[in-house]
Amino acid sequence: MKRLNFLWTLLFMAFIGALIGGFTNHLAIKMLFRPHEAKYIGSWRIPFTPGLIPKRRDELARQLGKTVTNYLLTPETFKKKLFTPDMEKKTENFLQEKLETYIFESDRTIQDWFELAGATNIADKAEQKALSVLNEQLEAVRTRLTTGTVEEVLPEAWLLEAEKKIPQVTTYILQQADGYFQSSEGRAMLQKLIDDFLASKGTLGSMVNMFFGESDKLVSKVQREALKFIAAPGTFTMLNTIIVNEWAKLQKRPIEELLTDFDWEGLFNSVTEYARREMALKARLQQPLSAYWPNGANWTAVNLTPTLTRFAFDQAELQLEKSLRKLKIDDMVREQVDSFPVEVLEDLVLGISRREFKMITVLGAVLGGAIGIVQGLIVFVTNLS
């Protein structure tokens, strides 16, 4: 009978101990979150309200923000994940693909691209600007060419080159004269000149004609003498000196005097019309970019896209730490945690640790039961003594 009573007492104390241990741990877990707000009796706040996490939510949010900033979302983490050769290559390929798809393979004309950028009537504006610049330059040329003497207007190198060419010009003139006087055309011209001369002299001319016989003979003699005169060294010297002297006089003359009757307006109108016709900007702007840059995609793939991507990654890496500081991730985390309802935080923690909390409750019950058994054994031993 005593043994049976002892057994019941032992089981009862184990049950009570397990109940107390399990309930105590369960209550402690609940008190982490509940109550969600402080409870009052009158103006007296009940101790342990609100629960630990609601009471320390500000500190929890602040510490969580620091943890995320210092250990999770650090500049080194972003560099390891984002600024890798593989990521750079993928970015380069993506950028090149978009360039080819939306620019080089696009049917948009250059005019369309200008309009997309907000530039309207670009052909008319460009033509007006180009013709305006052209007219200004033409006026500047006219002013320059009509101000001062020949030697002041023309470049010195031109003047020297022209002077060097004078002997060649002299030689050319004499060669042409020699060829002309030997030709039938030159002979006919001499024939006509002699006949006209003799006819103009009346009786004297008739006497000369009778003296020489037929005018053909006289023409032959004059032709021979003319050719001798052309071939004579003195003729070259004389003609060359004349040209040199005339060239020197010409250099001293005002260039405006030489160009008095020159049709500048006609020239300018012709040049302007030619420029407008050759520019044909409206027609040219109706072509896609590929019409003027057929190898654009290949060029950008080699020269532009890799350089642009490398520059972007370098700048992003240099500015990363500063950008993260400006983002104030710790403040963002703190604000978000502060804005969470306590129920959300409770669900978040319990969703992760529900099984562990249950095991803590069970462990409390087991320890409480074990303590109850030990107490029962102590009571039994005490009663025996």
Tab-separated table of C-alpha atoms in Angstrom:
chain	number	residue	atom	x	y	z
A	1	MET	CA	0.000	0.000	0.000
A	2	LYS	CA	2.829	2.389	0.890
A	3	ARG	CA	4.581	1.555	-2.325
A	4	LEU	CA	1.422	2.282	-4.281
A	5	ASN	CA	0.962	5.625	-2.498
A	6	PHE	CA	4.586	6.460	-3.168
A	7	LEU	CA	4.154	5.634	-6.840
A	8	TRP	CA	1.065	7.815	-7.120
A	9	THR	CA	2.823	10.615	-5.258
A	10	LEU	CA	5.854	10.316	-7.534
A	11	LEU	CA	3.720	10.371	-10.684
A	12	PHE	CA	1.683	13.309	-9.383
A	13	MET	CA	4.771	15.338	-8.555
A	14	ALA	CA	6.284	14.466	-11.955
A	15	PHE	CA	3.052	15.564	-13.646
A	16	ILE	CA	2.916	18.802	-11.677
A	17	GLY	CA	6.600	19.472	-12.385
A	18	ALA	CA	6.161	18.774	-16.092
A	19	LEU	CA	3.053	20.964	-16.171
A	20	ILE	CA	4.829	23.809	-14.400
A	21	GLY	CA	8.020	23.490	-16.547
A	22	GLY	CA	6.168	23.283	-19.849
A	23	PHE	CA	3.750	26.065	-18.956
A	24	THR	CA	6.569	28.299	-17.683
A	25	ASN	CA	8.571	27.914	-20.917
A	26	HIS	CA	5.461	28.373	-23.020
A	27	LEU	CA	4.574	31.509	-21.073
A	28	ALA	CA	8.133	32.825	-21.440
A	29	ILE	CA	7.990	32.319	-25.221
A	30	LYS	CA	4.626	34.040	-25.416
A	31	MET	CA	5.938	36.922	-23.322
A	32	LEU	CA	8.537	37.588	-26.016
A	33	PHE	CA	5.721	39.026	-28.151
A	34	ARG	CA	2.664	39.445	-25.957
A	35	PRO	CA	1.038	41.531	-24.986
A	36	HIS	CA	1.581	43.700	-28.021
A	37	GLU	CA	1.080	46.897	-26.045
A	38	ALA	CA	1.408	48.020	-22.443
A	39	LYS	CA	-1.456	47.132	-20.075
A	40	TYR	CA	-2.546	49.491	-17.328
A	41	ILE	CA	-4.602	49.332	-14.189
A	42	GLY	CA	-5.534	52.926	-13.785
A	43	SER	CA	-2.289	54.790	-14.243
A	44	TRP	CA	-0.162	51.848	-13.093
A	45	ARG	CA	1.495	49.861	-15.862
A	46	ILE	CA	1.409	46.153	-15.327
A	47	PRO	CA	4.989	44.750	-15.201
A	48	PHE	CA	6.330	42.873	-18.229
A	49	THR	CA	3.917	44.636	-20.574
A	50	PRO	CA	4.292	44.970	-23.436
A	51	GLY	CA	6.279	41.845	-24.422
A	52	LEU	CA	10.039	41.884	-24.849
A	53	ILE	CA	10.161	42.284	-28.640
A	54	PRO	CA	7.390	44.937	-28.843
A	55	LYS	CA	9.087	46.830	-26.004
A	56	ARG	CA	12.523	46.658	-27.629
A	57	ARG	CA	11.323	46.967	-31.227
A	58	ASP	CA	13.159	50.264	-31.777
A	59	GLU	CA	16.418	48.793	-30.522
A	60	LEU	CA	15.799	45.612	-32.519
A	61	ALA	CA	15.175	47.638	-35.689
A	62	ARG	CA	18.311	49.717	-35.119
A	63	GLN	CA	20.506	46.678	-34.462
A	64	LEU	CA	19.016	44.826	-37.410
A	65	GLY	CA	19.771	47.812	-39.661
A	66	LYS	CA	23.377	47.936	-38.452
A	67	THR	CA	23.733	44.188	-38.925
A	68	VAL	CA	22.429	44.356	-42.498
A	69	THR	CA	24.719	47.295	-43.316
A	70	ASN	CA	27.863	45.998	-41.607
A	71	TYR	CA	27.636	42.297	-42.379
A	72	LEU	CA	25.101	41.586	-45.131
A	73	LEU	CA	24.779	44.378	-47.705
A	74	THR	CA	28.380	45.607	-47.595
A	75	PRO	CA	30.275	47.173	-50.538
A	76	GLU	CA	32.399	44.033	-50.745
A	77	THR	CA	29.263	41.907	-51.078
A	78	PHE	CA	27.996	43.987	-53.984
A	79	LYS	CA	31.420	43.965	-55.653
A	80	LYS	CA	31.672	40.182	-55.412
A	81	LYS	CA	28.192	39.700	-56.838
A	82	LEU	CA	27.925	42.520	-59.365
A	83	PHE	CA	31.378	43.616	-60.529
A	84	THR	CA	32.637	40.331	-61.926
A	85	PRO	CA	34.103	39.672	-65.398
A	86	ASP	CA	31.140	37.467	-66.193
A	87	MET	CA	28.641	40.166	-65.197
A	88	GLU	CA	30.591	42.761	-67.204
A	89	LYS	CA	30.548	40.527	-70.287
A	90	LYS	CA	26.812	39.919	-69.917
A	91	THR	CA	26.212	43.658	-69.597
A	92	GLU	CA	28.340	44.348	-72.670
A	93	ASN	CA	26.457	41.727	-74.710
A	94	PHE	CA	23.114	43.079	-73.523
A	95	LEU	CA	24.050	46.653	-74.426
A	96	GLN	CA	25.380	45.648	-77.848
A	97	GLU	CA	22.270	43.585	-78.561
A	98	LYS	CA	20.022	46.558	-77.748
A	99	LEU	CA	22.158	48.881	-79.891
A	100	GLU	CA	21.881	46.567	-82.864
A	101	THR	CA	18.157	45.899	-82.403
A	102	TYR	CA	16.921	49.407	-81.715
A	103	ILE	CA	19.432	51.514	-83.667
A	104	PHE	CA	21.379	49.753	-86.408
A	105	GLU	CA	18.632	47.331	-87.476
A	106	SER	CA	15.871	49.871	-86.983
A	107	ASP	CA	13.843	51.252	-89.890
A	108	ARG	CA	13.852	54.684	-88.308
A	109	THR	CA	15.335	57.351	-90.539
A	110	ILE	CA	17.789	59.954	-89.322
A	111	GLN	CA	14.930	62.448	-89.493
A	112	ASP	CA	12.909	60.164	-87.180
A	113	TRP	CA	15.784	60.060	-84.676
A	114	PHE	CA	16.003	63.852	-84.685
A	115	GLU	CA	12.254	64.156	-84.136
A	116	LEU	CA	12.466	61.572	-81.367
A	117	ALA	CA	15.065	63.785	-79.711
A	118	GLY	CA	12.738	66.778	-80.036
A	119	ALA	CA	14.504	68.417	-83.014
A	120	THR	CA	12.002	69.454	-85.725
A	121	ASN	CA	12.589	70.829	-89.249
A	122	ILE	CA	16.237	69.882	-88.844
A	123	ALA	CA	16.817	69.699	-92.633
A	124	ASP	CA	15.583	73.253	-93.254
A	125	LYS	CA	17.458	74.607	-90.267
A	126	ALA	CA	20.686	72.847	-91.212
A	127	GLU	CA	20.396	74.003	-94.826
A	128	GLN	CA	19.758	77.591	-93.782
A	129	LYS	CA	22.712	77.495	-91.410
A	130	ALA	CA	25.040	75.946	-93.975
A	131	LEU	CA	24.041	78.434	-96.702
A	132	SER	CA	24.365	81.300	-94.238
A	133	VAL	CA	27.909	80.228	-93.367
A	134	LEU	CA	28.675	79.737	-97.072
A	135	ASN	CA	27.436	83.238	-97.933
A	136	GLU	CA	29.491	84.725	-95.115
A	137	GLN	CA	32.582	82.951	-96.400
A	138	LEU	CA	31.901	84.026	-99.993
A	139	GLU	CA	31.517	87.636	-98.891
A	140	ALA	CA	34.751	87.330	-96.938
A	141	VAL	CA	36.488	85.973	-100.044
A	142	ARG	CA	35.139	88.851	-102.171
A	143	THR	CA	36.272	91.396	-99.599
A	144	ARG	CA	39.684	89.806	-99.405
A	145	LEU	CA	40.089	89.598	-103.178
A	146	THR	CA	38.956	93.176	-103.831
A	147	THR	CA	41.061	94.880	-101.177
A	148	GLY	CA	44.675	95.817	-101.958
A	149	THR	CA	46.991	95.139	-104.857
A	150	VAL	CA	47.625	91.836	-106.578
A	151	GLU	CA	50.814	91.228	-104.612
A	152	GLU	CA	48.981	92.019	-101.344
A	153	VAL	CA	46.077	89.679	-102.060
A	154	LEU	CA	47.797	86.678	-103.564
A	155	PRO	CA	49.970	84.486	-101.324
A	156	GLU	CA	53.690	85.069	-101.649
A	157	ALA	CA	54.243	81.460	-102.656
A	158	TRP	CA	51.871	81.936	-105.597
A	159	LEU	CA	53.702	85.063	-106.745
A	160	LEU	CA	57.068	83.342	-106.597
A	161	GLU	CA	55.723	80.299	-108.419
A	162	ALA	CA	54.197	82.495	-111.130
A	163	GLU	CA	57.502	84.330	-111.578
A	164	LYS	CA	59.319	81.014	-111.957
A	165	LYS	CA	56.885	80.019	-114.692
A	166	ILE	CA	57.532	83.123	-116.854
A	167	PRO	CA	60.406	81.530	-118.870
A	168	GLN	CA	58.177	78.525	-119.525
A	169	VAL	CA	55.372	80.835	-120.648
A	170	THR	CA	57.794	82.666	-122.985
A	171	THR	CA	58.970	79.384	-124.477
A	172	TYR	CA	55.383	78.218	-124.915
A	173	ILE	CA	54.357	81.449	-126.684
A	174	LEU	CA	57.297	81.236	-129.102
A	175	GLN	CA	56.631	77.567	-129.803
A	176	GLN	CA	53.012	78.291	-130.556
A	177	ALA	CA	53.990	81.256	-132.749
A	178	ASP	CA	56.488	79.113	-134.655
A	179	GLY	CA	53.911	76.422	-135.230
A	180	TYR	CA	51.316	78.955	-136.297
A	181	PHE	CA	53.504	80.703	-138.858
A	182	GLN	CA	54.532	77.366	-140.355
A	183	SER	CA	50.943	76.229	-140.721
A	184	SER	CA	48.763	76.925	-143.733
A	185	GLU	CA	46.563	79.064	-141.536
A	186	GLY	CA	49.533	81.247	-140.596
A	187	ARG	CA	50.616	81.513	-144.211
A	188	ALA	CA	47.112	82.548	-145.212
A	189	MET	CA	47.083	85.164	-142.512
A	190	LEU	CA	50.397	86.581	-143.766
A	191	GLN	CA	49.050	86.548	-147.333
A	192	LYS	CA	46.020	88.550	-146.263
A	193	LEU	CA	48.063	91.022	-144.234
A	194	ILE	CA	50.486	91.664	-147.129
A	195	ASP	CA	47.698	92.034	-149.717
A	196	ASP	CA	45.804	94.417	-147.458
A	197	PHE	CA	48.954	96.428	-146.792
A	198	LEU	CA	49.913	96.759	-150.464
A	199	ALA	CA	46.366	97.605	-151.433
A	200	SER	CA	46.286	100.380	-148.848
A	201	LYS	CA	49.427	101.991	-150.325
A	202	GLY	CA	47.990	102.534	-153.805
A	203	THR	CA	50.592	103.105	-156.528
A	204	LEU	CA	53.487	102.363	-154.172
A	205	GLY	CA	51.930	99.056	-153.281
A	206	SER	CA	51.480	98.169	-156.949
A	207	MET	CA	55.128	98.980	-157.624
A	208	VAL	CA	56.287	96.775	-154.761
A	209	ASN	CA	54.052	94.003	-156.005
A	210	MET	CA	55.488	94.334	-159.508
A	211	PHE	CA	59.023	94.332	-158.087
A	212	PHE	CA	58.549	91.105	-156.119
A	213	GLY	CA	56.324	89.466	-158.653
A	214	GLU	CA	53.537	87.316	-157.274
A	215	SER	CA	52.546	87.987	-153.614
A	216	ASP	CA	53.177	84.307	-152.916
A	217	LYS	CA	56.880	84.870	-153.116
A	218	LEU	CA	56.651	87.860	-150.824
A	219	VAL	CA	54.660	85.786	-148.333
A	220	SER	CA	57.312	83.073	-148.386
A	221	LYS	CA	60.040	85.608	-147.702
A	222	VAL	CA	58.100	87.229	-144.879
A	223	GLN	CA	57.276	83.793	-143.444
A	224	ARG	CA	60.951	82.790	-143.425
A	225	GLU	CA	61.967	86.028	-141.785
A	226	ALA	CA	59.211	85.692	-139.175
A	227	LEU	CA	60.370	82.171	-138.303
A	228	LYS	CA	63.961	83.346	-138.046
A	229	PHE	CA	62.864	86.154	-135.763
A	230	ILE	CA	60.944	83.728	-133.522
A	231	ALA	CA	63.899	81.318	-133.306
A	232	ALA	CA	66.435	84.063	-132.552
A	233	PRO	CA	67.811	84.039	-128.930
A	234	GLY	CA	67.216	87.752	-128.675
A	235	THR	CA	63.505	87.255	-129.310
A	236	PHE	CA	63.224	84.962	-126.289
A	237	THR	CA	65.081	87.503	-124.129
A	238	MET	CA	62.990	90.386	-125.388
A	239	LEU	CA	59.660	88.602	-124.900
A	240	ASN	CA	60.676	87.242	-121.504
A	241	THR	CA	61.719	90.741	-120.366
A	242	ILE	CA	58.420	92.197	-121.567
A	243	ILE	CA	56.445	89.564	-119.661
A	244	VAL	CA	58.540	90.051	-116.512
A	245	ASN	CA	58.026	93.805	-116.637
A	246	GLU	CA	54.316	93.479	-117.266
A	247	TRP	CA	54.021	90.978	-114.447
A	248	ALA	CA	55.771	93.411	-112.097
A	249	LYS	CA	53.374	96.208	-113.158
A	250	LEU	CA	50.401	93.887	-112.759
A	251	GLN	CA	51.366	93.081	-109.153
A	252	LYS	CA	51.201	96.769	-108.277
A	253	ARG	CA	47.714	97.267	-109.668
A	254	PRO	CA	44.658	97.191	-107.336
A	255	ILE	CA	42.957	93.848	-107.752
A	256	GLU	CA	39.538	95.508	-107.651
A	257	GLU	CA	40.464	97.308	-110.864
A	258	LEU	CA	41.057	93.977	-112.570
A	259	LEU	CA	37.789	92.513	-111.284
A	260	THR	CA	35.566	95.542	-111.941
A	261	ASP	CA	33.235	93.773	-114.347
A	262	PHE	CA	33.330	90.423	-112.591
A	263	ASP	CA	29.821	89.080	-111.830
A	264	TRP	CA	30.168	88.278	-108.146
A	265	GLU	CA	26.430	87.909	-107.578
A	266	GLY	CA	26.117	85.447	-110.407
A	267	LEU	CA	29.028	83.450	-109.025
A	268	PHE	CA	27.580	83.458	-105.507
A	269	ASN	CA	24.155	82.401	-106.746
A	270	SER	CA	25.676	79.567	-108.756
A	271	VAL	CA	27.783	78.368	-105.817
A	272	THR	CA	24.820	78.599	-103.427
A	273	GLU	CA	22.515	76.717	-105.771
A	274	TYR	CA	25.170	74.051	-106.346
A	275	ALA	CA	25.680	73.649	-102.592
A	276	ARG	CA	21.937	73.374	-101.978
A	277	ARG	CA	21.566	70.811	-104.754
A	278	GLU	CA	24.515	68.736	-103.580
A	279	MET	CA	23.506	68.813	-99.894
A	280	ALA	CA	19.947	67.599	-100.560
A	281	LEU	CA	19.507	67.349	-96.805
A	282	LYS	CA	15.834	66.392	-96.819
A	283	ALA	CA	16.496	63.380	-99.023
A	284	ARG	CA	19.601	62.397	-97.078
A	285	LEU	CA	17.817	62.545	-93.728
A	286	GLN	CA	15.174	60.140	-94.994
A	287	GLN	CA	17.736	57.321	-94.949
A	288	PRO	CA	18.281	54.993	-91.965
A	289	LEU	CA	21.513	55.188	-90.034
A	290	SER	CA	22.716	51.935	-91.590
A	291	ALA	CA	22.707	53.573	-95.035
A	292	TYR	CA	25.545	55.878	-93.962
A	293	TRP	CA	27.165	53.577	-91.405
A	294	PRO	CA	26.792	49.981	-92.631
A	295	ASN	CA	29.562	48.730	-90.346
A	296	GLY	CA	28.284	50.619	-87.321
A	297	ALA	CA	27.317	47.510	-85.356
A	298	ASN	CA	30.749	45.933	-85.843
A	299	TRP	CA	32.506	49.183	-84.973
A	300	THR	CA	30.546	49.712	-81.765
A	301	ALA	CA	31.043	46.071	-80.770
A	302	VAL	CA	34.808	46.553	-80.987
A	303	ASN	CA	35.358	50.195	-80.033
A	304	LEU	CA	32.347	51.605	-78.183
A	305	THR	CA	30.436	48.999	-76.190
A	306	PRO	CA	33.428	47.421	-74.363
A	307	THR	CA	34.845	50.856	-73.498
A	308	LEU	CA	31.477	52.187	-72.360
A	309	THR	CA	30.784	49.103	-70.256
A	310	ARG	CA	34.241	49.168	-68.680
A	311	PHE	CA	33.863	52.853	-67.873
A	312	ALA	CA	30.397	52.314	-66.362
A	313	PHE	CA	31.640	49.436	-64.179
A	314	ASP	CA	34.697	51.393	-63.060
A	315	GLN	CA	32.613	54.419	-62.123
A	316	ALA	CA	29.974	52.308	-60.416
A	317	GLU	CA	32.632	50.511	-58.382
A	318	LEU	CA	34.241	53.814	-57.390
A	319	GLN	CA	30.907	55.325	-56.380
A	320	LEU	CA	29.460	52.191	-54.765
A	321	GLU	CA	30.455	52.886	-51.171
A	322	LYS	CA	29.368	56.517	-51.397
A	323	SER	CA	26.064	55.492	-52.970
A	324	LEU	CA	25.378	52.924	-50.262
A	325	ARG	CA	26.048	55.570	-47.614
A	326	LYS	CA	23.630	57.915	-49.342
A	327	LEU	CA	21.018	55.169	-49.498
A	328	LYS	CA	21.268	54.742	-45.690
A	329	ILE	CA	20.287	51.115	-45.792
A	330	ASP	CA	20.373	50.861	-41.995
A	331	ASP	CA	17.774	53.613	-41.737
A	332	MET	CA	15.678	51.937	-44.416
A	333	VAL	CA	15.750	48.621	-42.546
A	334	ARG	CA	14.998	50.358	-39.254
A	335	GLU	CA	12.061	52.263	-40.743
A	336	GLN	CA	10.667	49.126	-42.326
A	337	VAL	CA	10.968	47.112	-39.123
A	338	ASP	CA	9.441	49.973	-37.162
A	339	SER	CA	6.538	50.089	-39.581
A	340	PHE	CA	5.831	46.353	-39.235
A	341	PRO	CA	2.867	45.497	-37.023
A	342	VAL	CA	3.985	43.435	-34.035
A	343	GLU	CA	1.851	40.581	-35.361
A	344	VAL	CA	3.993	40.515	-38.504
A	345	LEU	CA	7.204	40.344	-36.482
A	346	GLU	CA	5.692	37.574	-34.344
A	347	ASP	CA	4.629	35.590	-37.415
A	348	LEU	CA	8.071	36.160	-38.915
A	349	VAL	CA	9.957	34.826	-35.890
A	350	LEU	CA	7.487	32.000	-35.170
A	351	GLY	CA	7.459	30.995	-38.824
A	352	ILE	CA	11.188	30.430	-38.605
A	353	SER	CA	11.444	29.013	-35.045
A	354	ARG	CA	8.063	27.468	-34.303
A	355	ARG	CA	9.462	23.933	-34.109
A	356	GLU	CA	12.334	25.046	-31.872
A	357	PHE	CA	9.935	26.881	-29.542
A	358	LYS	CA	7.816	23.747	-29.278
A	359	MET	CA	10.911	21.742	-28.420
A	360	ILE	CA	11.788	24.315	-25.731
A	361	THR	CA	8.304	23.911	-24.282
A	362	VAL	CA	8.629	20.124	-24.348
A	363	LEU	CA	12.098	20.344	-22.841
A	364	GLY	CA	10.703	22.499	-20.040
A	365	ALA	CA	8.025	19.899	-19.379
A	366	VAL	CA	10.616	17.080	-19.358
A	367	LEU	CA	12.899	18.993	-17.027
A	368	GLY	CA	9.942	19.914	-14.814
A	369	GLY	CA	8.840	16.254	-14.720
A	370	ALA	CA	12.380	15.138	-13.878
A	371	ILE	CA	12.550	17.738	-11.101
A	372	GLY	CA	9.165	16.497	-9.788
A	373	ILE	CA	10.447	12.899	-9.685
A	374	VAL	CA	13.584	14.013	-7.849
A	375	GLN	CA	11.466	15.953	-5.340
A	376	GLY	CA	9.249	12.906	-4.862
A	377	LEU	CA	12.276	10.718	-4.174
A	378	ILE	CA	13.576	13.285	-1.674
A	379	VAL	CA	10.226	13.353	0.134
A	380	PHE	CA	10.114	9.543	0.197
A	381	VAL	CA	13.654	9.284	1.611
A	382	THR	CA	12.839	12.016	4.178
A	383	ASN	CA	9.712	10.135	5.328
A	384	LEU	CA	11.700	6.880	5.756
A	385	SER	CA	14.117	8.590	8.092
